[in-house]
Every structure is written in structure tokens, then in C-alpha cells.
Short mmCIF file of C-alpha atoms in Angstrom, two decimals:
data_model
loop_
_atom_site.label_atom_id
_atom_site.label_comp_id
_atom_site.label_asym_id
_atom_site.label_seq_id
_atom_site.Cartn_x
_atom_site.Cartn_y
_atom_site.Cartn_z
CA MET A 1 27.35 -17.33 8.30
CA THR A 2 26.06 -14.50 10.37
CA ALA A 3 26.90 -12.78 13.57
CA THR A 4 25.06 -14.14 16.59
CA LEU A 5 21.74 -12.40 16.99
CA SER A 6 21.28 -10.52 20.26
CA HIS A 7 18.15 -9.68 22.21
CA ASN A 8 16.66 -6.23 22.03
CA PRO A 9 18.45 -3.93 24.49
CA THR A 10 16.59 -2.90 27.62
CA LEU A 11 15.95 0.84 27.76
CA ALA A 12 17.10 2.37 31.04
CA GLY A 13 15.00 5.03 32.76
CA PRO A 14 12.67 5.80 35.64
CA ALA A 15 9.74 3.49 36.27
CA VAL A 16 6.44 4.68 34.83
CA PRO A 17 3.13 3.75 36.46
CA PRO A 18 0.98 1.43 34.36
CA GLY A 19 -1.40 3.21 32.03
CA ARG A 20 0.50 6.49 31.99
CA PRO A 21 2.30 7.54 28.81
CA ILE A 22 6.02 8.24 28.92
CA PRO A 23 6.56 12.01 28.59
CA GLY A 24 7.29 12.99 25.01
CA GLN A 25 6.14 9.65 23.64
CA ASN A 26 3.10 9.17 21.44
CA PRO A 27 0.69 6.93 23.37
CA ILE A 28 -0.56 5.20 20.21
CA PRO A 29 1.06 1.74 20.10
CA GLY A 30 3.61 1.19 17.36
CA GLN A 31 3.77 4.85 16.29
CA GLY A 32 5.90 6.60 18.89
CA PRO A 33 9.58 7.51 18.81
CA GLY A 34 10.34 4.60 21.19
CA THR A 35 9.24 2.19 18.47
CA GLY A 36 11.46 3.98 15.98
CA ARG A 37 14.43 3.75 18.32
CA ARG A 38 13.82 0.03 18.80
CA ALA A 39 13.60 -0.50 15.04
CA LEU A 40 16.85 1.41 14.54
CA SER A 41 18.45 -0.61 17.33
CA ARG A 42 17.36 -3.89 15.72
CA PHE A 43 18.70 -2.73 12.35
CA ALA A 44 22.03 -1.73 13.93
CA THR A 45 22.24 -5.14 15.63
CA HIS A 46 21.80 -7.01 12.35
CA ARG A 47 23.50 -4.47 10.08
CA GLY A 48 26.76 -6.44 9.88
CA ALA A 49 24.92 -9.65 9.04
CA VAL A 50 22.81 -7.93 6.35
CA LEU A 51 25.85 -6.28 4.77
CA GLY A 52 27.78 -9.56 4.92
CA TYR A 53 24.95 -11.40 3.19
CA PHE A 54 24.71 -8.83 0.40
CA GLN A 55 28.47 -8.90 -0.07
CA LEU A 56 28.31 -12.65 -0.54
CA LEU A 57 25.16 -12.34 -2.67
CA ALA A 58 26.92 -9.84 -4.93
CA GLY A 59 29.60 -12.47 -5.50
CA SER A 60 26.92 -15.09 -6.09
CA GLY A 61 25.13 -12.74 -8.50
CA GLY A 62 28.34 -12.25 -10.45
CA ARG A 63 28.87 -15.99 -10.32
CA LEU A 64 25.35 -16.55 -11.67
CA VAL A 65 26.00 -14.39 -14.74
CA LEU A 66 29.33 -16.09 -15.41
CA GLN A 67 27.84 -19.53 -14.72
CA VAL A 68 25.08 -18.95 -17.25
CA LEU A 69 27.66 -17.89 -19.85
CA TYR A 70 29.85 -20.90 -19.05
CA PHE A 71 26.89 -23.27 -19.07
CA PHE A 72 25.44 -21.83 -22.30
CA LEU A 73 28.71 -22.16 -24.23
CA LEU A 74 29.64 -25.57 -22.88
CA ALA A 75 26.18 -27.16 -23.19
CA ASN A 76 25.90 -26.05 -26.81
CA THR A 77 29.50 -26.71 -27.89
CA LEU A 78 29.71 -30.27 -26.57
CA SER A 79 27.25 -32.88 -27.79
CA LEU A 80 24.74 -34.24 -25.27
CA ALA A 81 26.74 -37.47 -25.01
CA ASP A 82 30.02 -35.60 -24.40
CA MET A 83 28.28 -33.36 -21.89
CA GLY A 84 27.12 -36.46 -20.05
CA VAL A 85 30.63 -37.93 -20.01
CA PHE A 86 32.23 -34.69 -18.78
CA ALA A 87 29.62 -34.14 -16.07
CA THR A 88 29.92 -37.72 -14.82
CA VAL A 89 33.74 -37.71 -14.72
CA SER A 90 33.59 -34.36 -12.93
CA ALA A 91 31.12 -35.81 -10.42
CA ALA A 92 33.43 -38.75 -9.78
CA GLY A 93 36.34 -36.36 -9.27
CA VAL A 94 34.34 -34.27 -6.81
CA LEU A 95 33.61 -37.37 -4.73
CA ILE A 96 37.23 -38.56 -4.75
CA GLY A 97 38.35 -35.02 -3.91
CA CYS A 98 36.62 -35.27 -0.53
CA LEU A 99 39.79 -37.03 0.65
CA ALA A 100 41.83 -33.85 0.07
CA GLY A 101 43.60 -32.84 3.26
CA PHE A 102 41.96 -35.77 5.10
CA GLY A 103 39.18 -33.38 6.10
CA PHE A 104 41.38 -30.77 7.79
CA GLN A 105 39.52 -27.98 5.96
CA SER A 106 36.84 -28.36 8.64
CA ALA A 107 39.38 -27.57 11.36
CA VAL A 108 40.79 -24.71 9.26
CA MET A 109 37.38 -23.05 9.00
CA ARG A 110 36.74 -23.43 12.73
CA ALA A 111 40.14 -21.93 13.49
CA ALA A 112 39.39 -18.99 11.19
CA ALA A 113 36.04 -18.38 12.90
CA ARG A 114 37.06 -18.91 16.53
CA ARG A 115 40.84 -19.34 17.04
CA ARG A 116 42.58 -17.13 14.50
CA SER A 117 45.94 -17.30 16.28
CA SER A 118 46.16 -21.01 15.45
CA LEU A 119 45.20 -20.64 11.77
CA GLY A 120 48.77 -21.05 10.50
CA GLY A 121 49.18 -24.40 12.24
CA TYR A 122 45.90 -25.73 10.85
CA LEU A 123 46.73 -24.58 7.31
CA ALA A 124 50.13 -26.33 7.52
CA ALA A 125 48.40 -29.52 8.69
CA TYR A 126 45.91 -29.28 5.80
CA TYR A 127 48.61 -28.94 3.15
CA ALA A 128 50.71 -31.75 4.62
CA CYS A 129 47.70 -34.07 4.67
CA SER A 130 46.80 -33.00 1.11
CA ALA A 131 50.23 -34.12 -0.09
CA LEU A 132 49.71 -37.49 1.59
CA ALA A 133 46.17 -37.86 0.22
CA LEU A 134 47.02 -37.02 -3.41
CA PRO A 135 48.50 -40.42 -4.43
CA ILE A 136 45.60 -42.20 -2.72
CA MET A 137 43.09 -40.09 -4.68
CA LEU A 138 44.92 -40.70 -7.97
CA ALA A 139 44.94 -44.46 -7.29
CA LEU A 140 41.18 -44.41 -6.65
CA ALA A 141 40.65 -42.39 -9.83
CA GLY A 142 42.68 -44.94 -11.82
CA LEU A 143 40.62 -47.80 -10.46
CA LEU A 144 37.37 -46.01 -11.29
CA TYR A 145 38.62 -45.34 -14.80
CA LEU A 146 39.22 -49.03 -15.41
CA VAL A 147 35.81 -49.99 -14.05
CA LEU A 148 33.58 -47.30 -15.53
CA PHE A 149 35.17 -44.78 -17.90
CA ARG A 150 37.76 -46.47 -20.14
CA GLU A 151 35.18 -47.06 -22.89
CA VAL A 152 33.88 -43.46 -22.99
CA ILE A 153 36.94 -41.15 -22.61
CA ALA A 154 40.71 -41.42 -23.16
CA LEU A 155 42.95 -41.48 -20.10
CA PRO A 156 44.66 -38.04 -20.60
CA GLY A 157 41.32 -36.24 -20.81
CA TYR A 158 40.01 -38.18 -17.83
CA LEU A 159 43.06 -37.29 -15.70
CA ALA A 160 42.84 -33.59 -16.65
CA ILE A 161 39.29 -33.40 -15.30
CA ILE A 162 40.17 -35.43 -12.20
CA VAL A 163 43.16 -33.21 -11.31
CA VAL A 164 40.92 -30.13 -11.43
CA GLU A 165 38.37 -31.67 -9.06
CA ILE A 166 40.70 -33.36 -6.55
CA ALA A 167 43.39 -30.66 -6.32
CA LEU A 168 42.68 -27.29 -7.95
CA TRP A 169 39.05 -26.86 -7.00
CA ARG A 170 39.73 -28.05 -3.44
CA GLU A 171 42.20 -25.17 -3.00
CA ILE A 172 39.62 -22.66 -4.19
CA GLU A 173 37.04 -24.07 -1.77
CA LEU A 174 39.57 -23.79 1.07
CA LEU A 175 40.18 -20.10 0.29
CA VAL A 176 36.43 -19.42 0.31
CA GLN A 177 35.98 -21.17 3.67
CA VAL A 178 38.95 -19.44 5.32
CA ASN A 179 37.95 -15.96 4.21
CA SER A 180 34.34 -16.59 5.24
CA GLY A 181 35.48 -17.84 8.64
CA LEU A 182 37.60 -14.70 9.08
CA GLY A 183 34.55 -12.57 8.29
CA ARG A 184 36.08 -11.25 5.05
CA PHE A 185 32.84 -11.53 3.14
CA GLY A 186 33.97 -9.20 0.36
CA ALA A 187 36.96 -11.46 -0.37
CA ALA A 188 34.80 -14.60 -0.08
CA SER A 189 32.32 -13.02 -2.50
CA THR A 190 35.08 -12.44 -5.04
CA LEU A 191 36.39 -15.96 -4.53
CA VAL A 192 32.94 -17.34 -5.28
CA SER A 193 32.66 -15.61 -8.66
CA LEU A 194 36.20 -15.31 -10.06
CA PRO A 195 36.88 -19.04 -10.56
CA VAL A 196 33.70 -19.35 -12.60
CA GLY A 197 34.95 -16.40 -14.64
CA PHE A 198 38.12 -18.31 -15.49
CA ARG A 199 36.05 -21.38 -16.40
CA ALA A 200 33.85 -19.21 -18.60
CA ALA A 201 36.95 -17.80 -20.31
CA ALA A 202 38.11 -21.37 -20.97
CA ALA A 203 34.69 -22.20 -22.45
CA VAL A 204 34.87 -19.09 -24.69
CA ALA A 205 38.30 -20.16 -25.93
CA PHE A 206 37.04 -23.72 -26.52
CA TRP A 207 34.06 -22.42 -28.52
CA ALA A 208 36.20 -19.95 -30.49
CA MET A 209 38.62 -22.73 -31.46
CA GLY A 210 35.83 -24.80 -32.95
CA GLY A 211 34.86 -26.95 -29.96
CA GLY A 212 35.35 -30.69 -29.97
CA ASP A 213 34.71 -33.64 -27.71
CA ALA A 214 35.02 -34.07 -23.95
CA GLU A 215 38.71 -35.03 -24.22
CA ARG A 216 39.64 -31.82 -26.01
CA TRP A 217 37.54 -29.72 -23.62
CA SER A 218 39.31 -31.26 -20.63
CA LEU A 219 42.57 -29.51 -21.58
CA TYR A 220 40.89 -26.09 -21.66
CA TYR A 221 39.21 -26.95 -18.37
CA LEU A 222 42.55 -27.81 -16.75
CA VAL A 223 44.33 -24.65 -17.94
CA GLY A 224 41.47 -22.32 -16.94
CA ASN A 225 41.30 -23.71 -13.41
CA LEU A 226 45.10 -23.77 -13.01
CA VAL A 227 45.34 -20.07 -13.86
CA ALA A 228 42.47 -19.35 -11.44
CA VAL A 229 44.22 -21.11 -8.55
CA VAL A 230 47.54 -19.32 -9.12
CA VAL A 231 45.89 -15.89 -9.22
CA LEU A 232 43.57 -16.48 -6.25
CA VAL A 233 46.26 -17.94 -3.99
CA MET A 234 48.53 -14.94 -4.67
CA VAL A 235 45.78 -12.46 -3.81
CA PHE A 236 43.56 -14.11 -1.18
CA HIS A 237 45.59 -16.65 0.77
CA PRO A 238 45.87 -15.55 4.44
CA ARG A 239 49.26 -14.03 5.25
CA VAL A 240 50.03 -16.23 8.23
CA ARG A 241 53.11 -18.15 9.28
CA MET A 242 52.53 -21.84 8.65
CA ARG A 243 54.35 -24.27 10.93
CA LEU A 244 53.55 -27.97 10.90
CA ARG A 245 52.93 -29.48 14.33
CA PRO A 246 52.63 -33.29 14.24
CA LYS A 247 50.82 -33.27 17.59
CA LEU A 248 48.06 -31.12 16.06
CA VAL A 249 47.73 -33.50 13.11
CA ARG A 250 47.43 -36.53 15.39
CA GLY A 251 44.96 -34.79 17.67
CA LYS A 252 42.61 -33.65 14.89
CA LEU A 253 43.02 -36.49 12.39
CA ARG A 254 40.03 -38.44 13.69
CA ASP A 255 37.72 -35.40 13.40
CA GLY A 256 39.12 -34.69 9.94
CA LEU A 257 38.38 -38.21 8.74
CA TYR A 258 34.86 -37.95 10.16
CA TYR A 259 34.42 -34.75 8.16
CA THR A 260 35.84 -36.42 5.04
CA LEU A 261 33.36 -39.26 5.34
CA SER A 262 30.39 -37.00 6.05
CA HIS A 263 31.36 -34.58 3.25
CA PHE A 264 31.79 -37.46 0.80
CA LEU A 265 28.38 -38.82 1.69
CA PHE A 266 26.77 -35.37 1.51
CA LEU A 267 28.18 -34.74 -1.98
CA SER A 268 27.17 -38.25 -3.00
CA GLN A 269 23.54 -37.19 -2.57
CA GLY A 270 23.94 -34.83 -5.52
CA GLU A 271 26.48 -36.73 -7.63
CA ILE A 272 25.82 -40.46 -7.33
CA ASP A 273 22.71 -40.28 -9.54
CA LYS A 274 24.83 -39.00 -12.48
CA ILE A 275 27.07 -42.05 -12.29
CA ILE A 276 24.09 -44.41 -12.05
CA ILE A 277 22.31 -42.77 -14.99
CA LEU A 278 25.44 -42.95 -17.17
CA SER A 279 25.79 -46.65 -16.31
CA LEU A 280 22.12 -47.63 -16.78
CA ALA A 281 20.61 -45.07 -19.19
CA GLY A 282 23.52 -44.17 -21.47
CA GLU A 283 25.66 -41.13 -22.25
CA ARG A 284 22.98 -39.02 -23.97
CA MET A 285 20.50 -39.43 -21.11
CA ALA A 286 23.31 -38.61 -18.68
CA GLY A 287 23.91 -35.40 -20.65
CA ILE A 288 20.24 -34.37 -20.48
CA TYR A 289 20.14 -35.12 -16.77
CA ALA A 290 23.38 -33.18 -16.17
CA ILE A 291 21.94 -30.12 -17.93
CA THR A 292 18.73 -30.41 -15.90
CA ILE A 293 20.64 -30.57 -12.62
CA ARG A 294 22.84 -27.64 -13.64
CA LEU A 295 19.71 -25.56 -14.26
CA ILE A 296 18.27 -26.67 -10.92
CA ASP A 297 21.50 -25.70 -9.17
CA LEU A 298 20.94 -22.10 -10.30
CA THR A 299 18.08 -21.94 -7.77
CA ALA A 300 20.64 -22.31 -4.96
CA VAL A 301 22.61 -19.18 -5.92
CA PRO A 302 20.74 -16.78 -3.56
CA LEU A 303 20.73 -19.43 -0.80
CA ARG A 304 24.40 -20.41 -0.50
CA PRO A 305 25.52 -17.06 0.98
CA MET A 306 22.94 -17.64 3.72
CA TYR A 307 24.27 -21.17 4.33
CA MET A 308 27.81 -19.83 4.74
CA MET A 309 26.73 -17.13 7.18
CA TYR A 310 24.46 -19.42 9.16
CA SER A 311 27.23 -22.02 9.55
CA ARG A 312 29.44 -19.33 11.05
CA LYS A 313 26.66 -18.35 13.43
CA LEU A 314 26.18 -21.95 14.59
CA ILE A 315 29.93 -22.46 15.08
CA GLN A 316 30.07 -19.32 17.22
CA ALA A 317 26.95 -20.30 19.17
CA GLY A 318 28.64 -23.59 20.03
CA ARG A 319 25.50 -25.44 21.15
CA VAL A 320 21.95 -26.22 20.09
CA THR A 321 19.11 -24.15 21.52
CA LYS A 322 15.36 -24.34 20.97
CA ALA A 323 15.41 -20.78 19.60
CA LEU A 324 17.95 -21.79 16.94
CA LEU A 325 15.87 -24.84 16.01
CA ARG A 326 12.74 -22.70 15.56
CA GLU A 327 14.76 -20.27 13.46
CA SER A 328 16.11 -23.14 11.35
CA MET A 329 12.61 -24.43 10.61
CA ARG A 330 11.54 -20.96 9.48
CA ILE A 331 14.57 -20.86 7.19
CA GLU A 332 13.51 -24.21 5.68
CA VAL A 333 10.23 -22.66 4.53
CA VAL A 334 12.15 -19.82 2.87
CA ILE A 335 14.51 -22.29 1.16
CA ALA A 336 11.63 -24.37 -0.21
CA GLY A 337 9.84 -21.26 -1.50
CA ILE A 338 12.90 -19.80 -3.23
CA SER A 339 13.87 -23.16 -4.75
CA THR A 340 10.43 -23.90 -6.18
CA GLY A 341 9.91 -20.32 -7.33
CA GLY A 342 13.27 -20.37 -9.11
CA LEU A 343 12.39 -23.61 -10.90
CA LEU A 344 9.01 -22.26 -12.03
CA ALA A 345 10.73 -19.11 -13.32
CA LEU A 346 13.15 -21.23 -15.36
CA ILE A 347 10.28 -23.31 -16.77
CA ALA A 348 8.37 -20.15 -17.71
CA LEU A 349 11.45 -18.68 -19.39
CA LEU A 350 12.09 -21.82 -21.45
CA SER A 351 8.43 -22.18 -22.38
CA ILE A 352 8.40 -18.65 -23.84
CA TRP A 353 11.87 -18.81 -25.44
CA PRO A 354 12.71 -22.52 -25.83
CA ASN A 355 16.11 -21.93 -27.43
CA ILE A 356 17.26 -19.00 -25.31
CA LEU A 357 20.00 -21.18 -23.79
CA GLY A 358 20.59 -23.23 -26.94
CA THR A 359 19.16 -26.35 -28.52
CA ASN A 360 20.89 -28.81 -26.18
CA VAL A 361 19.43 -27.06 -23.14
CA SER A 362 15.97 -27.07 -24.72
CA ALA A 363 16.27 -30.88 -24.86
CA ALA A 364 16.24 -30.89 -21.05
CA TYR A 365 13.05 -28.79 -20.81
CA GLY A 366 10.76 -31.84 -20.61
CA MET A 367 12.64 -33.30 -17.65
CA LEU A 368 12.73 -29.90 -15.94
CA THR A 369 8.93 -29.65 -15.97
CA VAL A 370 8.60 -33.04 -14.25
CA VAL A 371 11.09 -32.89 -11.36
CA LEU A 372 9.23 -30.15 -9.43
CA VAL A 373 10.16 -31.45 -5.98
CA VAL A 374 13.86 -32.00 -6.67
CA PRO A 375 15.22 -28.40 -6.38
CA ALA A 376 13.72 -27.77 -2.94
CA VAL A 377 14.92 -31.15 -1.64
CA ARG A 378 18.48 -30.67 -2.95
CA ASN A 379 18.74 -27.27 -1.29
CA LEU A 380 17.11 -28.40 1.96
CA LEU A 381 19.44 -31.40 2.27
CA GLU A 382 22.37 -29.01 1.86
CA PHE A 383 20.93 -26.90 4.69
CA HIS A 384 20.54 -29.98 6.91
CA SER A 385 24.19 -30.78 6.31
CA GLU A 386 25.15 -27.23 7.34
CA LEU A 387 23.16 -27.63 10.57
CA LEU A 388 25.02 -30.79 11.55
CA PHE A 389 28.38 -29.32 10.50
CA GLY A 390 27.77 -26.10 12.44
CA PHE A 391 26.96 -27.99 15.63
CA GLY A 392 29.90 -30.37 15.16
CA ASN A 393 27.89 -33.60 14.77
CA LEU A 394 30.22 -35.01 12.10
CA GLY A 395 29.88 -38.70 12.98
CA LEU A 396 26.10 -38.54 13.03
CA ARG A 397 26.15 -36.39 9.90
CA ALA A 398 28.03 -39.20 8.15
CA ALA A 399 25.63 -41.88 9.43
CA ILE A 400 22.49 -39.96 8.42
CA THR A 401 23.85 -38.92 5.02
CA GLY A 402 25.17 -42.41 4.26
CA THR A 403 21.74 -43.90 4.84
CA LEU A 404 20.14 -41.30 2.57
CA VAL A 405 22.72 -41.86 -0.19
CA LEU A 406 22.06 -45.59 -0.14
CA ILE A 407 18.30 -45.03 -0.35
CA LYS A 408 18.73 -42.57 -3.22
CA ALA A 409 21.10 -44.83 -5.19
CA LEU A 410 18.78 -47.82 -4.85
CA SER A 411 15.73 -45.68 -5.73
CA VAL A 412 17.28 -44.22 -8.90
CA ALA A 413 18.60 -47.61 -10.03
CA ALA A 414 15.22 -49.26 -9.36
CA LEU A 415 13.31 -46.52 -11.22
CA ILE A 416 15.48 -46.79 -14.33
CA THR A 417 15.39 -50.59 -14.27
CA LEU A 418 11.63 -50.94 -13.70
CA PHE A 419 10.54 -47.99 -15.87
CA PRO A 420 13.05 -47.66 -18.76
CA ALA A 421 11.10 -44.83 -20.43
CA PRO A 422 12.63 -41.51 -19.28
CA GLU A 423 9.24 -39.84 -18.75
CA SER A 424 8.35 -42.58 -16.25
CA TRP A 425 11.48 -42.79 -14.10
CA THR A 426 12.02 -39.02 -14.02
CA LEU A 427 8.52 -38.59 -12.58
CA GLY A 428 9.42 -41.12 -9.91
CA LEU A 429 12.35 -38.92 -8.81
CA ASN A 430 9.82 -36.66 -7.05
CA ALA A 431 8.60 -39.45 -4.78
CA ALA A 432 12.17 -40.58 -4.07
CA SER A 433 13.22 -37.00 -3.24
CA ALA A 434 10.23 -36.45 -0.94
CA LEU A 435 11.01 -39.69 0.91
CA ILE A 436 14.68 -38.72 1.37
CA TYR A 437 13.78 -35.25 2.65
CA GLY A 438 11.26 -36.63 5.14
CA LEU A 439 13.80 -39.08 6.55
CA SER A 440 16.47 -36.37 6.74
CA PHE A 441 14.13 -33.95 8.51
CA LEU A 442 13.13 -36.51 11.14
CA ALA A 443 16.72 -37.61 11.74
CA VAL A 444 18.31 -34.15 11.88
CA TYR A 445 15.71 -32.36 13.95
CA GLY A 446 15.16 -35.38 16.18
CA LEU A 447 18.88 -35.40 17.00
CA LEU A 448 19.15 -31.64 17.50
CA THR A 449 15.98 -31.50 19.61
CA ARG A 450 17.43 -34.12 21.97
CA ASN A 451 20.66 -32.14 22.20
CA ALA A 452 18.76 -28.93 22.95
CA ALA A 453 16.79 -30.67 25.70
#
């Protein structure tokens, strides 16, 4: 999220007849002191945004190092089958966790960015709604366990992972959003990296104690995230007076539920395939796919700080303009380039040192070399979601994303069913991803162009 960009300031001074140089200025275009002053002015205008981005990027860079450590230890301590089970249960928990607070985190972020005096009321509403949503989320998790997971993981281990995703990690995400909305990019940067540090510490402890299966790992996972939440809340939670106002809850509940639905559908784009693959292709294939996606997600590390800053800019702008749409399309090119370049760098690294991240990760190398379109599409769909969120189109965001999730789920299921060999259906993921991106682009920019007009 960045500060709103301003136009170049107009220099005041006496009129100068055409063709005559301004006294004291070099007449050669682009080389005079006036050009230097304009460049300095432009830098000063964007200085806050640049510093904010690098503060967030520093946190993302720290997170990347810790994430690689966490990923390396976990992927090579668990078996591929256990990795697939853990990743799929975690994905299910992430989706159920969208109900947390009935979507009031959206209103909290907007209050932090635009109406700071009301932040305490919105935080109180979020926590009250979270308490109401918790039993509903646990009931949904229990139903999903009976349908899908009771044959692959014991109930205590399953619940430990679910509690992290529906409660603990939601609190960490809220702290990141609030501090970003308040413009505290240094704090948001720390909040991005520290939780991964606690997860990495849990993975180190798990490895040092001899490892085990997904059920044993779930206990380390729960403790590591619980400690992270306690520490981060004590240090980074806004010091505001929270007072629950039922009128505020009633007035914003509809928008919150829209956000919940749209956020659930957005996350489903990245998580639903793990559940389908576990169901149709087995636990080991789910593990290989989970490792591949985790490697692909590393390409988004330099991009997510930009998403956060751009969302803040769109919220502050308050409306769609043609200039913002042109800027967004230019950003899409940058996202595609960084995503694809990051994937190619990972492939090159693993081709030179196949076991640099461990033997289990090397098993995912073949899939990584096939899904060349997937990283760019995943990151671009996330950017499309930020565009609709920033402009407040939550109902349409839900409708567009829901359609794309349905198409993706049917495509992945059809590919695995028609082409059981992994090398065949993984290649088909490129065509499915390209189709989903094309539909998303037409829907999102078609909608925003009409709004701008």
C-alpha cells in the first residue's frame, strides 16, 4: 500500500517567451538544473512510498530466509505422504478460517487507513464476531474430518493444525493488516517475518527430537504458533480503547460477510487443488504437489509488500480512474516477469544442486519444470483480488472468484481423472491456469473500466 501519487508540481515564475532559455538554465534538454530539481521533486514525492516498500521488503526478505529454513527442515523430516496430509489439513483450516470475525478484518483495515478514531470500535466488533464464529468453524472442521481426513490423521493432531489456522494465524494476519493500514510499515515488516521464525524454531525442535509423523508435528506446530501470537499481541497490538457497539456490528455485518465469502473464494483458488489431489491422487502425490506449490510461493515474496501498499493506495483513492487502471496493467507485466524469473531461478538452482533443499524437495523438481505458467497466474490472481478489495467491490469479487474456483476445481479433477499419469495432468495445469487468468483479467478490468467511465 502506497501513498497516493501526486502530479509534478508547477514551478512558479515569470513567463518566458518561446524559444528563449531561462536565465541560468542550460538550454540542452534534459541536462539543466531544472531537470535535476524536477527529478529531486519526484523522488521526494515518492520517498515515503519507496521507504515503506523497502521496510516491508526487509521483513519479507527475513521471512524468506526463515521460510526456507522452515520448509527445508519440515519437508525433509516428514515423509512425502505426511507432508501431503499436513499441507492438506492446513489448507482446509485456512479455508474454514475465513469465517473468523465474520469478515470484520476488512472494516478494521479500512478504519486503520482512513478513520483511525474509530479503530477501537471496529477491533471490538471483530473480536466479538470471532468469538461467535469459533464454534461454527470447529463444527465445520469436525464435519470435514469425518468426510475426508479420519483415515489419514488422528483427531488430536487434526484439531491442533485446525486451531492454528482458524484462530492463531488469523490474529497474526489481523495485526499485519492493522499496522499496514496505520502506515507502520516497520512494525508490519516485523510481523511478516517473526511468526515464520517461531514456526522455524518449532521445526528445528521437531527435527532435533527425531521427527515423526504429521500427528506428532502438529503439536510442535501448535506450540510454536501459540507462543508467536502471545508475543506479537503484547508488542504490536494497537493501544486503543475497545468498546463494542452493537449498532456498528449490525451496520457492517453484511459487508463483513461479503468479505468473508470473497476471501474464502480467493483462498480457494490456491488451496482447493490440494484437497482434490489428496482425494484423487493419494497422499504421496499430494506431498509432492504441496512442496512444488511452496517453492512457487517463494516467487511472491518480493511482490506481497507491493500488494499491501497498493491496496492502501486504492483505499485512499476511493474510486477507479483510468490512470490507476493503466498503472495496474503495467504492474501486471512486472508481476508476471518477477514470478516467471523466480521460477526459472529455482529450476536452475535445483538442476545444478538437486539435493540442496533435501531429497524430498528434489522429488518435486520434475513437476516444477512443467508448471511454468502457474507462478505468474497465482500471483496475478492475488493482485486482481487486491484491486477489487481496494475499490470495495466485495460482492463482485466473490462472484468472479467463485466462478474461477469452480472452473479450477473441475479442471484439476478432470485432468487427474482423464490423465492419471502425473506427467500428463501436471502439464495440463498450464492450460487451466492460462484459462483462469484470461477470464479473471476480462472480468476484473471490464468491471473497473465501466466504473471508471
